[in-house]
Amino acid sequence: MLALASEPARAAEHLLWKIGEPDHSDHEFKGAVPRTTHALRVSVGTGNETRQWPRFHPGSGNGVFGGTVYRYALVFDLPGTAPTGIFYLDLDLLFRQPRVPALDLDVNGHRGRYYFEPEPMFDLGAVEDEFNPIRSSQHRRLALPASLFRAGENRLTFAAVDEPPVVIRSQNVGGAGDAGFFYDALALSHDPEAVASEELRATLQPTVFFPRTSHGVREECQLHLAYPVGWPGGRARIFIGRFTTEMAISRPAEFGEARYTFRVPPDLPAGEARIELLPGGTRRVDFKPARRWKLFYAPNEHLDVGYTDYRAKVAEVHARDMDELMTVLRRHPGYRFNLDGSWIAEQWLGSRAARATAGLAPESKAGRIGMNAFYCSVATEYPSLEENLRNLYFSKALERRARVPFDFALVSDVPSVSWCVPSLLAAAGIRYFANGGNQDRGPM
């Protein structure tokens, strides 16, 4: 949604400036995140914009960067007299972390807020994208009324704001911390003939979150508003089937967008909903509940003999993990764990007393321990068919000797699965196969 809509772009629209190219890559931007609470200032027209503008903008809840608001300002001149019409800010952003901040955009002291709903990105825009399945991108075209601008010097100040304002310190494959966005390109154009719309727009967005409350399970929904400059806020009444709720809707900024969360019963049917805005009138919108997902968590620890350490040390590290796993399963029968290769079981069984390993078979039969039928993950296109078959020898022997069940195989890390693999697994009675290969040697 855009806060201010207008007619489609016409010949009168012209580009004022552009920084970076929208190519799903942030390689042009060389600036570092400033370690100061003062706004970073970059002047447009110097030729140094991409060297000064940081590629990354931390969210205000990013604990690695201090859990504070970082402001980046672009300063540029507009010649002539007071401008008319609409300015269009085109933003191309990349998202590599779990949390997606909102954008606080300050135009010469007037603050707006906008939200993002990025789509999955299949390009590899940077090295870190190879291992990041949640990488995504979005292009947004924000229509800003000319009343926010002036002749002479103008300033656009960007801030990434996390909602809710929770500070989390973590590391992930997408970069430092859990919140922020990366700049792909920024551009500003002007259409002096366009006319801004004063329409107040509203939609309902069900989510996939179903929290348990004192009233049972509820589905979280959001009321999304796009509002123009001057909207005062007010109240909203929402009618969805037999469900009704009312809430205050204060504006988070002078213009832009707002989101308000409420909860509905989980069994509401899809259909028409009614939104009454006071002031603002009534809107009828479609309501379609989100799908309720059941997530299965399957923990394991990767087996990589020789890459992480010497073989003997890797064997002992995994054996100690197995010792701890048996203790955890006695205390927490609901826990589950998967071994990344049957080599782990072989090393553990060979280095521990029988009484310490006696629980392997019963825990496996109970479904609390899963074990990769492959001895280890290999680049399956290099071995012969016979060698790939022998990668199953230990698991099949353990299955016969101790009645340890094997119903799945996996190849992790190594990005290689030959066409013969499903056939040889089926012939060996293995029902399931999972492939979690890296993408640094080739895209999946």
Coordinates of C-alpha atoms in Angstrom, one line a residue:
M1 CA 0.0 0.0 0.0
L2 CA 1.1 3.6 -0.6
A3 CA 0.1 6.4 1.7
L4 CA -0.7 8.7 -1.2
A5 CA -1.8 7.5 -4.6
S6 CA -1.9 9.4 -7.8
E7 CA -2.6 8.9 -11.5
P8 CA -0.2 6.7 -13.4
A9 CA 3.2 8.2 -14.3
R10 CA 3.0 10.6 -17.2
A11 CA 5.5 12.4 -19.5
A12 CA 5.8 15.2 -16.9
E13 CA 7.6 12.9 -14.4
H14 CA 11.3 13.3 -14.5
L15 CA 14.2 11.7 -12.5
L16 CA 15.9 13.9 -10.0
W17 CA 18.6 11.5 -8.7
K18 CA 19.4 7.8 -8.4
I19 CA 21.8 5.9 -6.2
G20 CA 22.6 2.3 -7.0
E21 CA 21.1 -0.1 -9.5
P22 CA 18.0 -2.3 -8.7
D23 CA 19.8 -5.6 -9.5
H24 CA 19.2 -7.6 -6.2
S25 CA 22.7 -6.7 -5.1
D26 CA 24.0 -4.2 -2.6
H27 CA 27.6 -4.3 -4.0
E28 CA 27.6 -0.6 -4.9
F29 CA 27.2 0.6 -1.4
K30 CA 30.5 0.8 0.6
G31 CA 29.6 2.9 3.6
A32 CA 29.8 1.4 7.2
V33 CA 27.0 1.7 9.8
P34 CA 27.9 4.8 11.8
R35 CA 28.7 4.2 15.5
T36 CA 27.0 7.3 16.6
T37 CA 23.5 8.5 17.4
H38 CA 23.9 11.5 15.1
A39 CA 22.3 11.2 11.6
L40 CA 24.7 10.2 8.8
R41 CA 24.6 12.9 6.2
V42 CA 25.2 12.2 2.5
S43 CA 25.0 14.9 -0.1
V44 CA 23.5 14.0 -3.5
G45 CA 25.5 15.1 -6.5
T46 CA 29.0 14.7 -5.2
G47 CA 29.7 11.4 -7.0
N48 CA 30.5 9.8 -3.6
E49 CA 27.0 8.7 -2.7
T50 CA 27.5 4.9 -2.9
R51 CA 30.9 5.1 -1.1
Q52 CA 29.3 7.0 1.8
W53 CA 25.8 5.4 2.0
P54 CA 25.9 2.2 4.1
R55 CA 24.7 -1.0 2.5
F56 CA 23.0 -2.1 5.8
H57 CA 20.5 -0.3 7.9
P58 CA 20.1 -2.0 11.4
G59 CA 16.6 -2.1 12.9
S60 CA 16.1 -0.3 16.2
G61 CA 15.8 -3.7 17.9
N62 CA 19.1 -5.0 16.6
G63 CA 21.1 -5.7 19.7
V64 CA 24.4 -6.3 17.9
F65 CA 24.2 -2.6 16.9
G66 CA 23.2 -1.4 20.4
G67 CA 19.4 -1.6 20.0
T68 CA 19.1 2.0 18.9
V69 CA 17.7 4.0 16.0
Y70 CA 20.2 4.8 13.2
R71 CA 19.3 7.7 10.9
Y72 CA 20.7 8.1 7.4
A73 CA 20.0 11.5 5.7
L74 CA 20.2 12.3 2.0
V75 CA 20.6 16.0 1.3
F76 CA 19.8 17.5 -2.1
D77 CA 18.8 20.8 -3.7
L78 CA 15.6 21.6 -5.7
P79 CA 15.9 24.7 -7.9
G80 CA 13.3 27.3 -8.7
T81 CA 10.2 28.1 -6.7
A82 CA 8.0 26.0 -4.3
P83 CA 7.4 22.7 -6.0
T84 CA 4.0 21.3 -6.9
G85 CA 2.6 17.9 -7.7
I86 CA 4.0 14.6 -6.3
F87 CA 7.5 13.3 -5.6
Y88 CA 8.1 9.6 -6.0
L89 CA 10.6 7.8 -3.9
D90 CA 11.6 4.4 -5.4
L91 CA 13.2 2.1 -2.9
D92 CA 14.7 -1.3 -3.7
L93 CA 15.6 -3.1 -0.5
L94 CA 17.0 -6.6 0.4
F95 CA 16.1 -8.5 3.5
R96 CA 18.3 -11.2 5.0
Q97 CA 17.3 -11.3 8.6
P98 CA 14.2 -12.7 10.5
R99 CA 12.7 -9.4 11.5
V100 CA 11.5 -6.8 8.9
P101 CA 11.6 -3.3 10.3
A102 CA 9.3 -0.5 9.3
L103 CA 10.7 2.6 7.6
D104 CA 10.4 5.9 9.3
L105 CA 10.9 8.5 6.5
D106 CA 11.4 12.1 7.6
V107 CA 10.9 14.7 4.8
N108 CA 12.2 18.1 6.0
G109 CA 11.0 17.5 9.5
H110 CA 7.7 15.8 8.6
R111 CA 7.7 12.1 9.6
G112 CA 6.0 9.2 7.7
R113 CA 6.0 5.5 8.3
Y114 CA 5.9 2.6 5.8
Y115 CA 5.9 -1.2 6.0
F116 CA 7.4 -3.9 3.9
E117 CA 6.2 -7.4 2.8
P118 CA 9.2 -8.7 0.9
E119 CA 8.9 -11.6 -1.5
P120 CA 11.5 -14.5 -1.7
M121 CA 14.6 -13.7 -3.7
F122 CA 16.1 -16.4 -5.8
D123 CA 19.1 -14.4 -7.0
L124 CA 22.4 -14.6 -5.2
G125 CA 23.1 -10.9 -4.5
A126 CA 26.0 -11.5 -2.1
V127 CA 28.1 -14.3 -0.8
E128 CA 26.0 -14.6 2.4
D129 CA 22.9 -15.3 0.3
E130 CA 24.2 -18.7 -0.6
F131 CA 23.3 -20.1 2.8
N132 CA 20.3 -17.9 3.6
P133 CA 16.9 -19.4 2.7
I134 CA 14.9 -16.4 4.0
R135 CA 16.6 -13.8 1.7
S136 CA 13.9 -11.6 0.1
S137 CA 13.5 -8.3 -1.6
Q138 CA 10.9 -5.6 -2.3
H139 CA 10.5 -2.6 -4.5
R140 CA 8.3 0.2 -3.1
R141 CA 7.3 3.4 -4.8
L142 CA 6.2 6.0 -2.2
A143 CA 4.2 8.9 -3.4
L144 CA 5.0 12.1 -1.4
P145 CA 3.1 15.3 -1.7
A146 CA 5.0 18.4 -2.9
S147 CA 3.9 20.2 0.2
L148 CA 6.6 18.3 2.1
F149 CA 9.4 19.7 -0.1
R150 CA 10.7 23.2 -0.7
A151 CA 12.9 25.1 -3.1
G152 CA 16.6 24.9 -2.1
E153 CA 18.0 22.4 0.3
N154 CA 15.9 19.3 1.2
R155 CA 16.6 16.4 3.5
L156 CA 15.2 12.8 3.4
T157 CA 16.1 10.9 6.6
F158 CA 15.7 7.2 6.8
A159 CA 15.3 5.1 10.0
A160 CA 14.6 1.3 10.4
V161 CA 12.1 0.9 13.3
D162 CA 11.2 -2.5 14.8
E163 CA 7.7 -3.3 16.0
P164 CA 7.4 -4.4 18.8
P165 CA 10.4 -2.5 20.2
V166 CA 12.2 -5.6 21.5
V167 CA 16.0 -5.6 21.5
I168 CA 17.5 -9.0 20.5
R169 CA 21.2 -9.7 20.2
S170 CA 21.9 -12.6 17.9
Q171 CA 23.9 -13.7 14.9
N172 CA 22.6 -15.4 11.8
V173 CA 23.7 -16.2 8.2
G174 CA 22.0 -13.0 6.9
G175 CA 24.3 -10.7 8.8
A176 CA 24.9 -9.2 12.2
G177 CA 21.8 -9.2 14.4
D178 CA 18.2 -10.2 13.6
A179 CA 16.7 -7.0 12.1
G180 CA 17.4 -4.6 9.4
F181 CA 17.5 -4.2 5.6
F182 CA 20.1 -3.7 2.9
Y183 CA 20.0 -1.0 0.2
D184 CA 19.8 -2.1 -3.5
A185 CA 18.8 1.2 -5.0
L186 CA 17.2 4.6 -4.2
A187 CA 15.7 7.1 -6.6
L188 CA 13.6 10.3 -6.5
S189 CA 11.5 11.6 -9.3
H190 CA 9.0 14.5 -9.6
D191 CA 5.8 14.9 -11.5
P192 CA 4.7 18.6 -11.0
E193 CA 1.3 17.9 -12.7
A194 CA 0.2 14.9 -10.6
V195 CA -2.5 15.3 -8.0
A196 CA -2.3 13.5 -4.6
S197 CA -5.2 11.5 -3.4
E198 CA -6.6 12.2 0.1
E199 CA -8.2 8.7 0.3
L200 CA -8.0 6.8 3.5
R201 CA -7.5 3.1 2.7
A202 CA -8.1 0.1 4.9
T203 CA -7.5 -3.7 4.5
L204 CA -7.5 -6.7 6.8
Q205 CA -4.6 -9.1 6.9
P206 CA -4.9 -12.4 8.8
T207 CA -1.6 -13.9 10.0
V208 CA -0.3 -17.4 10.5
F209 CA 0.1 -16.7 14.3
F210 CA -2.4 -18.6 16.5
P211 CA -1.5 -17.8 20.2
R212 CA -3.1 -19.5 23.2
T213 CA -5.0 -17.0 25.3
S214 CA -7.2 -17.1 28.3
H215 CA -10.1 -17.5 25.8
G216 CA -8.4 -20.4 24.0
V217 CA -6.5 -20.3 20.7
R218 CA -7.0 -17.1 18.7
E219 CA -5.8 -16.0 15.3
E220 CA -3.8 -12.7 15.1
C221 CA -5.1 -10.3 12.4
Q222 CA -4.0 -6.9 11.4
L223 CA -5.9 -3.8 10.3
H224 CA -3.7 -2.0 7.7
L225 CA -4.3 1.6 7.0
A226 CA -2.8 4.0 4.4
Y227 CA -3.5 7.6 5.3
P228 CA -2.7 11.0 3.9
V229 CA -1.2 14.0 5.5
G230 CA -3.6 15.5 8.0
W231 CA -5.5 12.4 9.0
P232 CA -6.2 12.8 12.7
G233 CA -6.7 9.2 13.8
G234 CA -9.8 7.9 15.5
R235 CA -11.5 4.6 16.1
A236 CA -12.3 1.5 14.0
R237 CA -15.1 -1.1 14.3
I238 CA -14.5 -4.4 12.6
F239 CA -17.3 -6.9 11.7
I240 CA -16.3 -10.4 10.5
G241 CA -19.2 -12.8 10.5
R242 CA -20.4 -13.1 14.1
F243 CA -17.2 -11.5 15.4
T244 CA -17.1 -7.8 16.3
T245 CA -14.3 -5.6 17.8
E246 CA -13.6 -1.9 18.3
M247 CA -10.2 -0.3 18.8
A248 CA -8.5 3.1 18.9
I249 CA -6.4 3.9 15.8
S250 CA -3.9 6.6 16.6
R251 CA -1.5 7.5 13.8
P252 CA 2.2 6.6 14.3
A253 CA 3.4 9.4 12.1
E254 CA 2.1 12.4 10.1
F255 CA 1.5 10.4 7.0
G256 CA 2.1 6.9 5.6
E257 CA 0.8 3.6 6.9
A258 CA -0.3 2.1 10.2
R259 CA -0.9 -1.5 11.5
Y260 CA -3.1 -2.5 14.4
T261 CA -3.2 -6.1 15.7
F262 CA -6.3 -7.8 17.1
R263 CA -7.4 -11.4 17.6
V264 CA -10.3 -13.3 16.2
P265 CA -11.7 -16.8 16.8
P266 CA -9.8 -19.4 14.8
D267 CA -12.8 -20.8 13.0
L268 CA -14.2 -17.8 11.3
P269 CA -15.2 -18.6 7.7
A270 CA -13.9 -16.7 4.7
G271 CA -16.2 -14.0 3.4
E272 CA -16.9 -10.3 3.4
A273 CA -15.9 -8.2 6.4
R274 CA -16.9 -4.6 7.2
I275 CA -14.6 -1.9 8.5
E276 CA -16.1 1.3 10.0
L277 CA -13.6 4.1 10.5
L278 CA -14.6 7.0 12.7
P279 CA -14.0 9.4 11.0
G280 CA -13.5 7.9 7.6
G281 CA -16.6 5.9 6.6
T282 CA -17.3 2.3 5.9
R283 CA -15.3 -0.2 3.7
R284 CA -16.2 -3.7 2.8
V285 CA -13.2 -6.1 2.3
D286 CA -12.6 -9.7 1.7
F287 CA -11.5 -11.8 4.7
K288 CA -9.7 -15.1 4.3
P289 CA -8.3 -16.8 7.4
A290 CA -4.6 -17.8 7.1
R291 CA -3.7 -21.5 7.1
R292 CA -2.9 -23.1 10.4
W293 CA 0.5 -24.8 10.1
K294 CA 1.9 -27.6 12.2
L295 CA 5.6 -27.2 12.5
F296 CA 7.9 -30.2 13.1
Y297 CA 11.3 -29.4 14.7
A298 CA 13.9 -31.9 13.8
P299 CA 17.2 -31.1 15.6
N300 CA 20.5 -32.6 14.6
E301 CA 24.2 -31.8 14.6
H302 CA 26.1 -31.8 11.4
L303 CA 28.7 -34.5 10.8
D304 CA 31.8 -33.3 8.9
V305 CA 34.8 -35.5 9.6
G306 CA 38.1 -33.8 8.9
Y307 CA 36.7 -30.4 8.0
T308 CA 36.0 -29.2 11.6
D309 CA 38.7 -31.2 13.4
Y310 CA 40.7 -34.4 13.4
R311 CA 38.7 -37.6 13.0
A312 CA 39.4 -38.8 16.5
K313 CA 38.3 -35.6 18.1
V314 CA 35.2 -35.3 15.9
A315 CA 34.3 -38.9 16.9
E316 CA 34.6 -38.1 20.6
V317 CA 32.7 -34.8 20.4
H318 CA 29.7 -36.7 18.8
A319 CA 30.0 -39.5 21.3
R320 CA 29.8 -37.0 24.2
D321 CA 26.7 -35.5 22.5
M322 CA 25.2 -39.0 22.4
D323 CA 25.9 -39.4 26.1
E324 CA 24.1 -36.2 26.8
L325 CA 21.3 -37.1 24.5
M326 CA 20.5 -40.3 26.4
T327 CA 20.4 -38.2 29.6
V328 CA 18.1 -35.6 28.0
L329 CA 15.7 -38.3 26.7
R330 CA 15.4 -39.9 30.2
R331 CA 14.4 -36.5 31.6
H332 CA 12.4 -35.3 28.7
P333 CA 10.7 -38.1 26.8
G334 CA 9.1 -35.7 24.3
Y335 CA 12.5 -34.6 23.0
R336 CA 13.7 -35.8 19.5
F337 CA 17.1 -35.8 17.9
N338 CA 18.5 -37.0 14.5
L339 CA 22.0 -38.3 13.8
D340 CA 23.6 -36.8 10.7
G341 CA 25.2 -40.1 9.8
S342 CA 25.3 -43.7 11.1
W343 CA 29.1 -43.1 11.5
I344 CA 28.2 -41.3 14.7
A345 CA 26.4 -44.4 16.1
E346 CA 29.4 -46.6 15.1
Q347 CA 31.9 -44.4 16.9
W348 CA 29.7 -44.1 20.0
L349 CA 29.0 -47.9 20.2
G350 CA 32.7 -48.6 19.8
S351 CA 33.9 -46.3 22.5
R352 CA 31.3 -46.8 25.3
A353 CA 30.4 -49.7 27.5
A354 CA 27.3 -51.7 26.6
R355 CA 25.3 -50.4 29.5
A356 CA 25.8 -46.8 28.3
T357 CA 24.6 -47.6 24.8
A358 CA 21.8 -49.9 25.6
G359 CA 19.2 -47.2 25.1
L360 CA 19.9 -46.7 21.4
A361 CA 17.6 -49.4 20.1
P362 CA 14.6 -48.7 22.3
E363 CA 14.8 -44.9 21.8
S364 CA 15.1 -45.4 18.1
K365 CA 12.1 -47.7 18.0
A366 CA 10.1 -45.2 20.0
G367 CA 10.8 -42.6 17.4
R368 CA 12.9 -40.3 19.7
I369 CA 16.2 -40.9 17.9
G370 CA 16.3 -40.8 14.1
M371 CA 19.4 -41.9 12.2
N372 CA 20.6 -41.1 8.7
A373 CA 20.8 -44.4 6.8
F374 CA 23.9 -43.1 5.0
Y375 CA 27.2 -43.6 6.8
C376 CA 28.0 -40.0 6.1
S377 CA 27.2 -37.3 3.5
V378 CA 29.1 -37.8 0.3
A379 CA 29.3 -36.1 -3.1
T380 CA 27.2 -38.9 -4.6
E381 CA 28.2 -38.3 -8.3
Y382 CA 31.9 -39.2 -7.6
P383 CA 31.5 -42.7 -6.1
S384 CA 30.4 -45.6 -8.3
L385 CA 26.9 -47.1 -7.8
E386 CA 28.6 -49.9 -5.7
E387 CA 30.3 -47.3 -3.4
N388 CA 27.0 -45.5 -3.0
L389 CA 25.3 -48.7 -2.0
R390 CA 28.1 -49.4 0.5
N391 CA 27.3 -46.1 2.2
L392 CA 24.3 -48.0 3.6
Y393 CA 26.2 -51.1 4.8
F394 CA 26.6 -50.1 8.5
S395 CA 23.0 -48.9 8.9
K396 CA 21.6 -52.1 7.4
A397 CA 23.9 -54.2 9.6
L398 CA 22.8 -52.3 12.7
E399 CA 19.2 -52.8 11.6
R400 CA 19.7 -56.6 11.5
R401 CA 21.8 -56.8 14.6
A402 CA 20.0 -54.5 17.0
R403 CA 16.6 -53.9 15.3
V404 CA 17.4 -50.2 15.0
P405 CA 14.9 -48.8 12.4
F406 CA 16.1 -46.7 9.4
D407 CA 13.4 -45.0 7.4
F408 CA 15.2 -42.0 6.1
A409 CA 18.4 -40.8 4.5
L410 CA 19.8 -37.4 4.1
V411 CA 22.6 -35.5 2.4
S412 CA 23.5 -32.3 4.2
D413 CA 26.1 -29.7 3.3
V414 CA 27.4 -31.4 0.2
P415 CA 25.4 -30.1 -2.8
S416 CA 25.2 -33.3 -4.7
V417 CA 22.5 -35.8 -5.3
S418 CA 22.7 -38.1 -8.3
W419 CA 19.6 -39.4 -10.0
C420 CA 20.5 -42.9 -8.8
V421 CA 20.1 -42.0 -5.1
P422 CA 16.3 -42.3 -4.8
S423 CA 16.4 -45.7 -6.6
L424 CA 19.1 -47.2 -4.4
L425 CA 17.3 -46.0 -1.3
A426 CA 14.0 -47.4 -2.4
A427 CA 15.7 -50.8 -3.2
A428 CA 17.2 -50.7 0.4
G429 CA 13.7 -50.1 2.0
I430 CA 14.4 -46.5 2.9
R431 CA 11.2 -44.5 2.5
Y432 CA 12.3 -40.9 2.9
F433 CA 15.1 -38.7 1.6
A434 CA 16.1 -35.1 2.6
N435 CA 18.6 -32.9 0.8
G436 CA 20.1 -29.9 2.5
G437 CA 23.0 -28.9 0.3
N438 CA 25.0 -25.8 0.3
Q439 CA 24.7 -23.4 -2.6
D440 CA 28.2 -22.0 -2.7
R441 CA 29.3 -24.6 -5.3
G442 CA 26.2 -24.4 -7.3
P443 CA 22.6 -23.2 -7.0
M444 CA 19.9 -25.7 -5.7

